[in-house]
XYZ file of C-alpha atoms in Angstrom:
745
model
C 42.291 195.201 211.333
C 43.836 198.108 209.705
C 40.860 199.832 209.387
C 40.224 199.900 213.202
C 44.260 200.246 214.293
C 44.468 203.824 212.738
C 42.128 205.295 214.949
C 43.741 204.651 218.145
C 46.374 207.162 219.610
C 49.878 205.555 220.769
C 49.261 203.592 223.923
C 50.949 204.666 227.356
C 51.936 202.452 230.227
C 49.707 204.812 232.299
C 46.935 204.762 230.113
C 43.365 204.367 231.924
C 41.632 201.113 231.130
C 39.038 200.562 228.570
C 37.436 197.792 230.293
C 37.802 195.367 233.262
C 37.077 191.734 233.803
C 36.348 189.541 236.955
C 35.202 185.997 237.755
C 31.799 185.617 239.243
C 31.870 184.562 243.034
C 29.928 181.150 242.621
C 32.746 180.154 240.168
C 34.546 177.804 242.756
C 31.121 176.481 244.038
C 29.855 175.513 240.490
C 33.355 173.459 239.681
C 32.864 171.712 243.451
C 29.319 170.870 242.466
C 29.977 169.486 239.083
C 32.127 167.099 240.292
C 29.693 166.058 243.292
C 26.948 165.748 240.524
C 29.216 163.726 238.386
C 29.706 161.102 240.896
C 25.711 160.816 241.599
C 25.115 160.541 237.713
C 28.001 157.770 237.598
C 25.860 156.198 240.621
C 22.904 156.481 238.682
C 24.167 154.773 235.849
C 25.445 151.965 237.649
C 21.975 151.478 239.581
C 20.471 151.364 235.982
C 23.020 148.851 234.664
C 22.689 146.695 237.785
C 18.808 146.830 237.572
C 18.793 146.001 233.935
C 21.155 143.209 234.326
C 18.969 141.842 237.264
C 15.884 141.931 235.164
C 17.326 140.357 232.150
C 18.021 137.515 234.314
C 14.989 137.288 236.639
C 11.747 138.535 234.168
C 10.234 137.092 231.220
C 8.337 140.298 230.846
C 9.665 141.907 227.748
C 7.477 145.255 228.711
C 9.161 145.683 232.052
C 12.726 145.709 230.366
C 11.564 147.928 227.811
C 10.310 150.476 230.567
C 13.781 150.374 232.146
C 15.710 150.729 228.804
C 13.613 153.821 228.119
C 14.345 155.168 231.164
C 17.933 154.587 231.076
C 17.945 156.107 227.598
C 16.355 159.168 228.839
C 18.705 159.672 231.755
C 21.763 159.337 229.337
C 20.252 162.463 227.177
C 19.429 164.015 230.678
C 23.100 163.590 231.743
C 24.676 164.812 228.292
C 22.409 168.092 228.334
C 23.645 168.387 231.979
C 27.204 168.139 230.860
C 26.877 170.749 228.084
C 25.497 173.355 230.667
C 28.502 172.855 233.084
C 30.894 174.093 230.307
C 29.270 177.615 230.965
C 29.532 177.233 234.517
C 33.069 176.806 234.650
C 34.445 180.385 234.208
C 31.409 182.908 233.915
C 32.554 186.484 233.928
C 31.424 190.057 234.226
C 32.718 192.954 232.336
C 32.659 196.622 232.654
C 33.481 199.114 230.106
C 34.756 202.867 230.438
C 33.845 204.603 227.591
C 34.740 208.106 229.145
C 38.396 206.721 229.131
C 37.723 205.692 225.468
C 36.695 209.489 224.455
C 40.086 210.677 225.742
C 42.450 207.915 224.033
C 40.796 208.003 220.555
C 41.565 210.785 218.169
C 39.207 209.739 215.514
C 36.285 207.167 215.000
C 36.045 204.354 212.858
C 33.125 204.290 210.558
C 29.862 202.008 211.462
C 27.723 200.526 208.982
C 24.270 199.118 210.377
C 22.281 196.229 208.741
C 18.427 195.909 209.437
C 16.721 193.097 208.163
C 12.883 192.874 207.125
C 11.026 190.487 205.337
C 7.191 190.818 205.445
C 5.678 194.076 206.001
C 2.246 192.535 207.500
C 4.335 190.244 210.246
C 6.935 192.957 210.616
C 5.172 196.315 210.504
C 7.079 199.208 208.744
C 6.710 201.475 211.521
C 8.815 199.295 213.603
C 11.140 199.113 211.043
C 11.285 202.935 211.038
C 11.628 203.031 214.795
C 14.782 200.995 214.686
C 16.351 202.906 212.069
C 15.661 206.041 213.416
C 17.203 205.116 216.918
C 20.386 203.986 215.455
C 20.729 206.876 213.148
C 20.346 209.270 216.330
C 23.370 207.358 218.026
C 25.813 209.664 219.935
C 28.401 208.968 217.425
C 29.466 211.274 214.386
C 26.536 211.239 212.250
C 28.689 211.562 208.964
C 30.410 208.130 209.936
C 27.086 206.180 210.252
C 25.316 204.062 207.509
C 22.058 202.504 207.598
C 21.447 199.788 205.499
C 17.534 198.331 205.473
C 17.421 194.823 203.707
C 13.739 194.357 202.501
C 13.869 190.546 201.733
C 9.974 190.938 201.204
C 10.382 193.392 198.394
C 7.846 195.581 199.439
C 6.997 199.146 198.363
C 5.197 199.748 201.727
C 8.512 199.550 203.343
C 10.100 201.713 200.999
C 7.672 204.352 201.486
C 7.992 203.874 205.101
C 11.748 204.555 205.027
C 11.035 207.752 202.753
C 9.108 209.050 205.489
C 11.396 208.238 207.982
C 14.137 210.076 206.205
C 12.293 213.080 205.968
C 11.298 212.853 209.775
C 14.880 212.102 210.659
C 15.841 215.738 209.725
C 13.677 216.866 212.648
C 14.395 213.971 214.944
C 18.094 213.930 215.379
C 18.578 217.213 216.139
C 15.780 217.212 218.840
C 17.493 214.240 220.319
C 20.729 216.192 220.510
C 19.141 219.332 221.929
C 17.100 217.355 224.395
C 19.938 214.781 225.198
C 17.369 212.148 225.151
C 17.987 208.549 225.940
C 15.253 206.757 224.392
C 15.712 207.568 220.714
C 12.980 205.273 219.362
C 10.236 207.828 218.754
C 7.516 205.522 219.756
C 9.119 204.410 223.048
C 10.014 208.024 223.793
C 6.693 209.659 223.211
C 5.234 206.563 225.325
C 7.332 206.947 228.288
C 6.267 210.452 228.288
C 2.415 210.372 227.586
C 1.389 211.044 231.247
C 3.721 214.086 231.540
C 3.188 217.767 230.630
C 5.423 218.257 227.188
C 7.211 221.148 225.613
C 6.605 223.147 222.885
C 9.536 221.398 221.244
C 8.026 217.929 222.422
C 4.508 218.869 221.131
C 6.054 219.907 217.431
C 7.984 216.843 217.093
C 5.103 214.709 218.167
C 2.772 216.179 215.943
C 5.288 215.647 213.047
C 5.818 212.249 214.060
C 2.053 211.258 214.233
C 1.371 212.809 211.074
C 4.227 210.755 209.360
C 2.905 207.505 211.321
C -0.841 208.157 210.079
C 0.575 208.241 206.371
C 2.469 205.137 206.731
C -0.393 203.191 208.383
C -2.591 204.549 205.629
C -0.360 203.314 202.774
C 0.004 199.891 204.808
C -3.659 199.511 205.024
C -4.466 200.130 201.255
C -1.579 197.651 200.612
C -0.082 199.819 197.624
C 1.756 203.369 197.126
C -0.196 205.389 194.889
C 1.332 208.572 192.963
C -0.574 211.111 194.786
C 1.320 210.034 197.988
C 4.735 210.870 196.532
C 5.873 214.284 196.484
C 9.233 214.316 194.634
C 9.580 212.976 191.156
C 12.835 210.927 192.056
C 10.688 208.955 194.593
C 8.240 208.257 191.690
C 11.092 206.529 189.428
C 11.963 204.161 192.472
C 8.191 202.750 192.686
C 8.100 202.370 188.906
C 9.986 199.071 189.409
C 6.831 197.635 191.210
C 5.420 196.439 187.995
C 2.686 193.431 187.537
C 5.636 191.015 187.168
C 7.247 192.080 190.474
C 6.687 189.769 192.965
C 8.668 188.814 196.537
C 10.024 185.771 195.193
C 10.852 186.908 191.566
C 11.825 190.633 191.221
C 15.090 192.687 189.936
C 17.321 194.580 192.804
C 16.228 197.825 194.183
C 18.512 199.994 195.744
C 17.507 203.680 196.705
C 19.698 206.105 198.534
C 17.324 207.986 200.905
C 19.889 210.005 202.842
C 23.322 210.752 201.703
C 25.612 212.245 204.459
C 27.646 214.374 201.907
C 24.396 216.108 200.627
C 21.436 215.924 203.235
C 21.246 218.274 206.219
C 18.936 218.207 209.200
C 16.955 221.088 210.385
C 19.915 222.813 211.837
C 22.173 222.414 209.144
C 24.263 219.580 210.609
C 24.826 216.421 208.137
C 22.876 213.340 208.134
C 23.815 209.798 208.439
C 23.664 207.531 205.029
C 20.017 205.859 204.988
C 19.797 203.116 202.054
C 16.919 200.727 201.041
C 18.120 197.368 199.410
C 15.964 194.892 198.149
C 18.280 192.228 196.402
C 17.273 190.466 193.323
C 15.381 187.402 193.727
C 14.290 184.541 191.317
C 12.468 181.504 191.549
C 15.271 179.162 189.902
C 18.065 180.599 192.371
C 18.678 179.775 196.014
C 18.174 182.933 198.111
C 19.460 181.367 201.516
C 16.962 183.151 203.638
C 18.397 185.495 206.241
C 21.888 184.704 205.522
C 21.745 185.586 202.058
C 19.969 189.192 202.538
C 22.939 189.796 205.030
C 25.432 188.893 202.648
C 24.079 191.217 199.998
C 24.264 193.988 202.609
C 28.099 193.049 203.389
C 28.772 193.436 199.497
C 26.684 196.573 198.644
C 27.901 198.169 201.804
C 31.315 197.364 200.856
C 30.784 199.043 197.527
C 29.388 201.964 199.147
C 31.037 202.890 202.687
C 32.981 199.692 203.648
C 32.724 200.625 207.309
C 35.325 198.473 209.435
C 32.499 197.927 211.787
C 29.057 196.383 211.332
C 25.985 196.055 213.463
C 23.363 193.569 212.755
C 19.743 194.412 213.878
C 16.487 192.617 213.638
C 13.670 195.023 212.427
C 12.035 195.326 215.864
C 15.192 195.585 218.007
C 15.709 199.498 218.542
C 18.463 201.286 220.223
C 17.932 201.892 224.013
C 21.233 203.481 224.651
C 22.889 206.016 222.250
C 26.328 205.605 223.850
C 26.630 201.877 223.031
C 28.801 202.163 219.909
C 31.459 203.672 222.539
C 30.993 200.654 224.645
C 31.777 198.425 221.683
C 34.858 200.395 220.763
C 36.355 199.727 224.207
C 36.914 196.330 223.131
C 37.426 196.602 219.300
C 40.069 199.530 219.751
C 42.075 197.813 222.599
C 45.440 196.739 220.846
C 45.641 193.884 223.598
C 42.704 191.768 222.119
C 42.038 193.588 218.779
C 44.125 190.821 216.712
C 41.575 188.113 216.905
C 38.337 189.856 218.420
C 35.752 189.129 215.886
C 32.563 190.650 217.255
C 31.020 192.146 220.541
C 27.619 190.563 221.369
C 24.895 192.277 223.113
C 22.104 190.459 224.882
C 18.655 190.253 223.660
C 15.914 192.083 225.935
C 12.557 192.555 225.248
C 10.113 195.138 226.247
C 6.317 194.301 226.462
C 7.185 191.023 228.372
C 4.348 190.445 230.982
C 5.087 190.437 234.549
C 6.211 187.016 235.029
C 6.939 186.256 231.279
C 4.492 183.265 231.126
C 6.262 182.118 227.839
C 9.735 182.462 228.873
C 10.905 184.624 226.111
C 13.515 186.077 227.691
C 15.535 182.934 227.279
C 17.809 183.887 229.976
C 20.003 180.953 229.987
C 20.375 181.282 226.018
C 20.824 185.098 226.182
C 22.378 185.777 229.371
C 23.607 182.906 231.637
C 25.465 180.935 228.903
C 26.765 183.832 226.986
C 28.483 184.774 230.286
C 30.144 181.338 230.682
C 31.039 181.313 227.238
C 32.608 184.745 227.429
C 35.055 183.658 230.045
C 36.209 180.696 227.560
C 36.344 182.079 223.717
C 33.432 184.528 224.073
C 29.546 184.227 223.202
C 27.691 183.020 220.151
C 26.070 185.218 217.881
C 22.670 185.799 218.842
C 21.139 187.313 215.496
C 20.764 190.905 216.622
C 22.693 193.376 218.502
C 26.326 192.224 217.522
C 28.977 194.470 216.453
C 31.061 192.741 213.857
C 34.490 193.461 212.723
C 34.192 193.516 208.989
C 37.438 191.418 208.600
C 35.982 188.592 210.586
C 33.593 187.793 207.404
C 37.104 186.888 205.426
C 38.630 184.035 206.935
C 40.290 183.487 210.423
C 42.864 185.932 212.042
C 45.875 184.687 210.461
C 44.250 183.156 207.124
C 42.675 185.970 204.946
C 40.142 184.765 202.295
C 40.336 187.362 199.722
C 36.906 188.231 198.033
C 36.370 187.769 194.374
C 36.887 191.424 193.386
C 39.008 193.915 195.414
C 36.134 196.366 195.956
C 34.524 194.088 198.515
C 37.850 193.579 200.471
C 37.562 195.049 204.179
C 40.795 197.326 203.622
C 39.270 198.858 200.479
C 38.893 202.549 200.703
C 35.506 203.997 198.927
C 36.616 207.369 197.661
C 33.621 208.187 195.203
C 30.095 209.283 196.288
C 27.343 206.617 196.992
C 25.216 208.216 194.333
C 27.744 207.910 191.831
C 27.073 205.888 188.566
C 30.084 203.477 189.010
C 29.236 202.941 192.865
C 25.405 202.236 192.120
C 26.254 199.684 189.071
C 28.881 197.919 191.387
C 26.178 197.533 194.294
C 23.296 196.400 191.912
C 26.077 193.633 190.334
C 26.748 192.098 193.631
C 23.297 192.351 194.796
C 22.065 190.029 191.905
C 21.003 186.546 192.457
C 23.682 184.999 190.626
C 26.494 186.777 191.964
C 27.439 184.107 194.538
C 27.458 181.128 191.790
C 30.926 179.442 191.892
C 32.081 181.787 194.861
C 33.072 181.349 198.340
C 30.085 183.189 199.894
C 28.274 181.426 202.399
C 30.849 178.877 202.759
C 34.174 180.519 203.618
C 33.101 184.052 203.456
C 30.291 186.288 204.915
C 27.272 184.787 206.808
C 27.549 180.987 206.400
C 24.489 178.969 204.464
C 23.269 175.669 205.451
C 21.311 176.003 208.549
C 18.043 178.266 209.330
C 19.826 179.422 212.196
C 22.239 181.536 210.403
C 23.431 183.569 213.371
C 24.348 180.475 215.474
C 26.140 178.758 212.512
C 28.121 181.853 211.644
C 29.371 182.451 215.075
C 30.174 178.986 215.504
C 32.159 178.673 212.370
C 34.024 181.839 213.138
C 34.862 180.600 216.381
C 36.280 177.481 214.848
C 38.554 179.419 212.506
C 40.337 181.248 215.484
C 38.229 184.479 216.271
C 37.180 185.182 219.671
C 34.030 187.323 220.818
C 32.871 189.440 223.811
C 29.827 189.689 225.701
C 28.791 193.097 226.534
C 26.107 193.357 229.356
C 25.664 196.338 230.616
C 23.161 197.971 233.202
C 21.179 199.765 230.768
C 19.935 197.548 228.021
C 21.756 198.303 224.650
C 18.639 197.251 222.461
C 14.830 196.241 223.253
C 12.800 194.040 220.843
C 9.331 192.374 220.501
C 8.568 188.977 221.812
C 5.714 186.606 220.670
C 2.617 186.948 222.716
C 0.683 183.678 221.830
C 1.772 180.282 222.319
C 1.666 178.996 218.985
C 3.963 181.745 217.627
C 6.505 181.000 220.265
C 6.384 177.164 219.718
C 6.839 177.715 215.925
C 9.719 180.108 216.407
C 11.336 177.607 218.555
C 10.551 174.807 216.001
C 12.302 176.632 213.314
C 15.126 177.097 215.556
C 15.370 173.455 216.628
C 15.608 172.585 212.707
C 18.379 174.958 212.116
C 20.379 173.934 215.239
C 19.972 170.152 214.085
C 21.099 170.911 210.594
C 24.631 171.863 212.341
C 24.418 169.284 215.028
C 24.458 166.343 212.636
C 26.837 168.203 209.727
C 30.439 167.741 209.479
C 30.811 170.670 211.299
C 29.164 169.214 214.449
C 30.284 170.919 217.950
C 31.037 167.455 219.610
C 33.696 166.404 216.951
C 34.743 169.506 214.839
C 33.782 171.884 217.254
C 36.036 170.300 220.248
C 38.761 169.886 218.034
C 38.812 173.542 216.587
C 37.919 175.460 219.859
C 38.368 172.779 223.042
C 36.210 170.285 224.704
C 34.371 173.086 226.807
C 33.492 175.479 223.965
C 32.484 172.236 221.873
C 30.228 171.215 224.767
C 28.985 174.915 225.134
C 27.762 174.891 221.391
C 26.331 171.334 221.889
C 24.044 172.685 224.553
C 21.922 174.479 221.677
C 22.951 172.468 218.824
C 21.263 169.410 220.329
C 17.994 171.379 221.759
C 15.897 168.982 220.242
C 17.373 165.840 222.232
C 15.312 167.573 225.146
C 12.214 166.211 223.595
C 13.178 162.690 224.170
C 13.502 162.602 228.029
C 10.848 165.136 228.530
C 8.318 163.080 226.408
C 9.250 159.871 228.045
C 8.943 161.341 231.708
C 5.693 163.126 230.602
C 4.166 159.385 230.079
C 6.009 156.517 230.769
C 6.015 156.659 234.731
C 2.451 157.814 234.744
C 1.281 155.044 232.469
C 3.349 152.684 234.690
C 1.457 154.047 237.878
C -1.984 153.593 236.376
C -0.960 150.033 235.871
C 0.379 149.630 239.505
C 4.081 148.876 238.066
C 6.983 150.315 240.082
C 10.176 151.654 238.128
C 11.764 153.685 240.842
C 13.245 152.957 244.201
C 10.993 152.893 247.233
C 11.037 155.925 249.675
C 12.832 153.907 252.044
C 15.532 152.466 249.776
C 18.901 154.404 249.767
C 18.634 154.687 245.862
C 15.562 157.016 246.410
C 18.146 159.691 248.103
C 20.165 159.564 244.786
C 17.023 160.354 242.730
C 16.131 162.952 245.058
C 19.671 164.518 245.022
C 19.874 164.529 241.278
C 16.212 166.227 240.900
C 16.843 168.777 243.296
C 20.361 169.700 242.522
C 19.355 170.467 238.881
C 16.474 172.255 239.809
C 18.203 174.515 242.674
C 21.360 175.012 240.629
C 19.189 176.265 237.759
C 17.150 178.349 240.071
C 20.050 180.269 241.600
C 21.517 180.878 238.074
C 18.393 182.268 237.203
C 18.085 184.602 240.331
C 21.802 185.903 239.871
C 20.840 187.466 236.591
C 17.845 189.283 237.943
C 15.128 186.910 237.343
C 12.258 186.251 239.939
C 10.762 183.164 241.431
C 7.597 183.383 239.438
C 9.401 184.070 236.272
C 12.106 180.991 236.665
C 8.646 178.890 237.319
C 7.552 179.834 234.060
C 10.618 179.176 232.504
C 11.058 175.601 233.873
C 7.082 175.133 232.766
C 7.939 176.472 229.522
C 10.928 173.928 229.267
C 8.456 171.182 229.746
C 6.011 172.291 227.383
C 8.466 172.636 224.283
C 9.749 169.117 224.873
C 6.573 167.086 223.515
C 5.699 170.106 221.153
C 8.103 172.120 219.320
C 11.493 169.934 220.199
C 9.608 166.800 219.127
C 8.219 168.244 216.176
C 11.191 170.020 215.199
C 13.190 166.839 215.421
C 10.459 164.810 213.618
C 10.671 167.676 210.790
C 14.289 167.319 210.425
C 14.182 163.811 210.388
C 11.944 164.029 207.294
C 13.742 166.453 205.300
C 16.909 164.641 205.880
C 15.304 161.712 203.934
C 13.769 163.990 201.295
C 10.446 164.696 202.454
C 9.250 168.027 201.855
C 8.776 170.266 204.998
C 7.776 173.754 205.651
C 10.293 176.633 204.577
C 11.414 179.663 206.824
C 8.364 181.543 208.353
C 8.631 185.223 209.612
C 7.473 185.377 213.396
C 4.803 187.704 213.642
C 5.512 190.954 215.276
C 1.736 192.356 215.052
C -0.174 192.798 218.270
C -3.693 191.614 218.495
C -5.851 193.779 221.326
C -7.646 190.984 222.422
C -4.652 188.859 222.639
C -2.663 191.483 224.220
C -4.833 192.041 226.922
C -5.151 188.036 227.776
C -1.224 188.210 227.703
C -1.042 191.226 229.962
C -3.244 189.217 232.773
C -1.009 186.264 232.263
C -3.229 183.770 230.319
C -2.145 181.345 228.003
C -3.080 181.870 224.325
C -3.767 178.467 222.493
C -6.510 179.674 219.929
C -5.601 177.418 216.899
C -5.832 173.878 216.456
C -2.127 172.745 215.918
C -0.881 169.226 215.971
C 1.855 170.375 218.614
C -0.887 170.836 221.185
C -2.201 167.202 220.900
C 0.847 165.723 222.702
C 0.626 168.351 225.490
C -2.991 168.099 226.181
C -2.797 164.320 226.018
C -0.021 164.492 228.610
C -1.678 166.972 230.789
C -4.924 164.206 230.842
C -2.730 161.132 231.729
C -0.656 163.189 234.407
C -3.867 164.387 236.171
C -5.440 161.025 236.067
C -2.278 159.177 237.165
C -1.893 161.610 240.057
C -5.256 161.027 241.309
C -4.845 157.330 241.179
C -1.505 157.548 242.891
C -3.226 159.770 245.459
C -5.326 157.015 246.169
C -3.047 154.374 246.803
C -1.562 156.849 249.690
C -4.803 156.462 251.524
C -5.046 152.884 250.945
C -1.511 151.985 251.772
C -1.043 149.466 249.023
C 2.566 150.175 247.855
C 2.451 153.544 248.170
C 6.514 153.792 249.000
C 7.146 152.279 245.609
C 4.942 154.847 243.649
C 5.616 157.533 245.270
C 8.157 158.693 242.673
C 5.942 158.347 239.774
C 3.206 159.949 241.817
C 5.300 162.913 242.635
C 6.422 163.254 238.858
C 2.598 163.187 237.914
C 1.736 165.798 240.676
C 4.876 167.936 239.190
C 3.658 168.139 235.720
C 0.045 168.433 236.762
C 0.862 171.623 238.603
C 2.631 172.957 235.676
C -0.232 172.025 233.208
C -2.715 174.262 235.096
C -2.910 176.568 232.174
C -3.897 173.571 229.861
C -6.365 172.385 231.940
C -7.817 176.217 232.220
C -8.032 176.442 228.455
C -9.705 173.010 228.140
C -12.449 173.468 230.583
C -12.569 176.838 232.370
C -12.132 179.319 229.555
C -14.721 180.304 226.916
C -12.710 183.056 225.202
C -10.588 182.756 221.735
C -7.650 181.532 223.050
C -9.073 178.560 224.843
C -7.845 175.236 223.361
C -9.929 174.325 220.531
C -12.540 171.457 221.438
C -11.282 169.424 218.091
C -7.933 169.652 219.819
C -9.155 168.459 223.358
C -11.169 165.363 221.707
C -8.222 164.374 219.593
C -5.918 164.484 222.807
C -8.519 162.719 225.197
C -8.678 159.910 222.305
C -4.942 159.723 222.188
C -4.726 159.321 226.101
C -7.280 156.839 226.043
C -5.386 154.838 223.283
C -2.029 155.111 225.404
C -3.839 154.009 228.589
C -5.440 150.990 226.852
C -2.329 149.883 224.949
C -0.148 150.001 228.245
C -2.832 148.271 230.112
C -2.849 145.460 227.635
C 1.016 145.309 227.403
C 2.002 145.739 231.252
C -0.639 143.373 232.647
C -0.070 140.539 230.290
């Protein structure tokens, strides 16, 4: 913590506050409702137990008993998942920062290292990386204190070329931002926001320079190779000589290229530039690389040898800065002596641009990125969300009171670097710590740095840091600090969620699981809060059961819920409405709309029998040694036709994915069962007993409209493939036949 403490002035009793905190107004209501709803859940379990005992002694039909046991099991899981959400409703808080007070109190600002990770130039376009890098390089912060490290885990010369071009353009862009005092410091965003307005001569000049740079980068990406005639300087040519025929993304030497050095490079007005460093760590097919966590740990070590700033910002390559004052908001917390001793990181919510009007794929994840972090902030703080997070470097070396020293003193968070970053000793050390064998027999990934053992290194790392005694802050200003891209087709959304699900299960069923280890280390409320995400896959069980079982029973005239005239019906109605209304209010209170909430709950249903279910199956197969797919990067490339359909709010299926089969089969069965139940209403035969099942079928049918549309009404490339529809129909027929034979015998 010493690297941060030395930058603050002596505090006074009348010093203006750097930040304030207040409880949300609905906290008391949440607590009262939690008690009432818990009583209702206990009553539901009593009803289930009573009915099971009654059936056990009065019926000889095993299938009926199986239906009741299945629903009871589903309700137990739903109750557990509801309990995990309540931990985030016990003490949600709002924070406000006062950066202007900080500027009056601080005499010298700490240095900042920025980590940007990319892995594939075709799924993560280099121009997106360039815009992210330029936006943080242009922070309203002393440029000599900013160092930007870009990790290229794909080892692509295309990305290096793009960053070389960015370094040249930055000499024009940074002074332009300061002169104009612009807020949107991502060039793409700035020019797009001003395209319908008359431009000044300065704007025209800078846009011409930018478009020229962009054309060169995109031309190289299209060619797929950097030719020597595209490189102006001899020292740049030397960098590309490492890309030999033996150089592959899975097997290649370390590449570290200093693109800008603040001690030497100046912008067009003579002011110093920030450091910009390209890093592609050594890769070998015989050494584990630990995906993004491994890349971040290499950046931790390389940056320690070069600049060793006490504050680290981690960014995804498509998450550009939307507010140049963001570092000052962070320092309002990191430099506050009252909370500084155990404050590990300050997390900003993930926000996305380009989301269509009603967010049809629920990519904003308001519960994950806003609602739950606000609730956790009132306890020990939010989890790490993978991007937009400012860390205290000390946090990666043990708990607040249990420092874990690195294997060499140059990597210690308190080490002072007093040599130029291009000096031979510094570069030699940087290459050494970026080698693929450096971590062998070390504590990296277990007790130091970002943690290994899960595909979701952000969740796992933040969780382990909390268990070590660190706390965090959720900073949620009115103006978004960062904006990024979100997937615009359903299969990318589901694949991304499936990957998260597998990674979360790797934590949830490890020795560090949040229920036992987490609750003991952090307390039961924080343990439950982490369990909400850690056991995401468990949603697949009740959602899949409720998507099929009541409807198949309805088709066979079997009653499994209370009649409308029975008092237990009111209990079911309260449980359903209570959960949905509470979720709806949570959504509205963080700025959501009715239509976006509807789409959010629909996507929750869609994920259940698709990515959650397949993620659970893949994890189980992996646990018993059956090979599954590894880490896949979510594509950030936009297709024009897909983009058009997305803007119109039309679901994009397009490919014959196995994950679409249970979705489509459920849609077919629910539609048929709803019409069968509707017929029962008019004939008057046992409609009271089948009403709840008909309601569930109707509710699911309403949510499945995009699926019916994609099956029958559409002819574009985004429709559900005929093969998927046929397989799903056969699955639905098989399920109907099997239950008919079982329930009627």
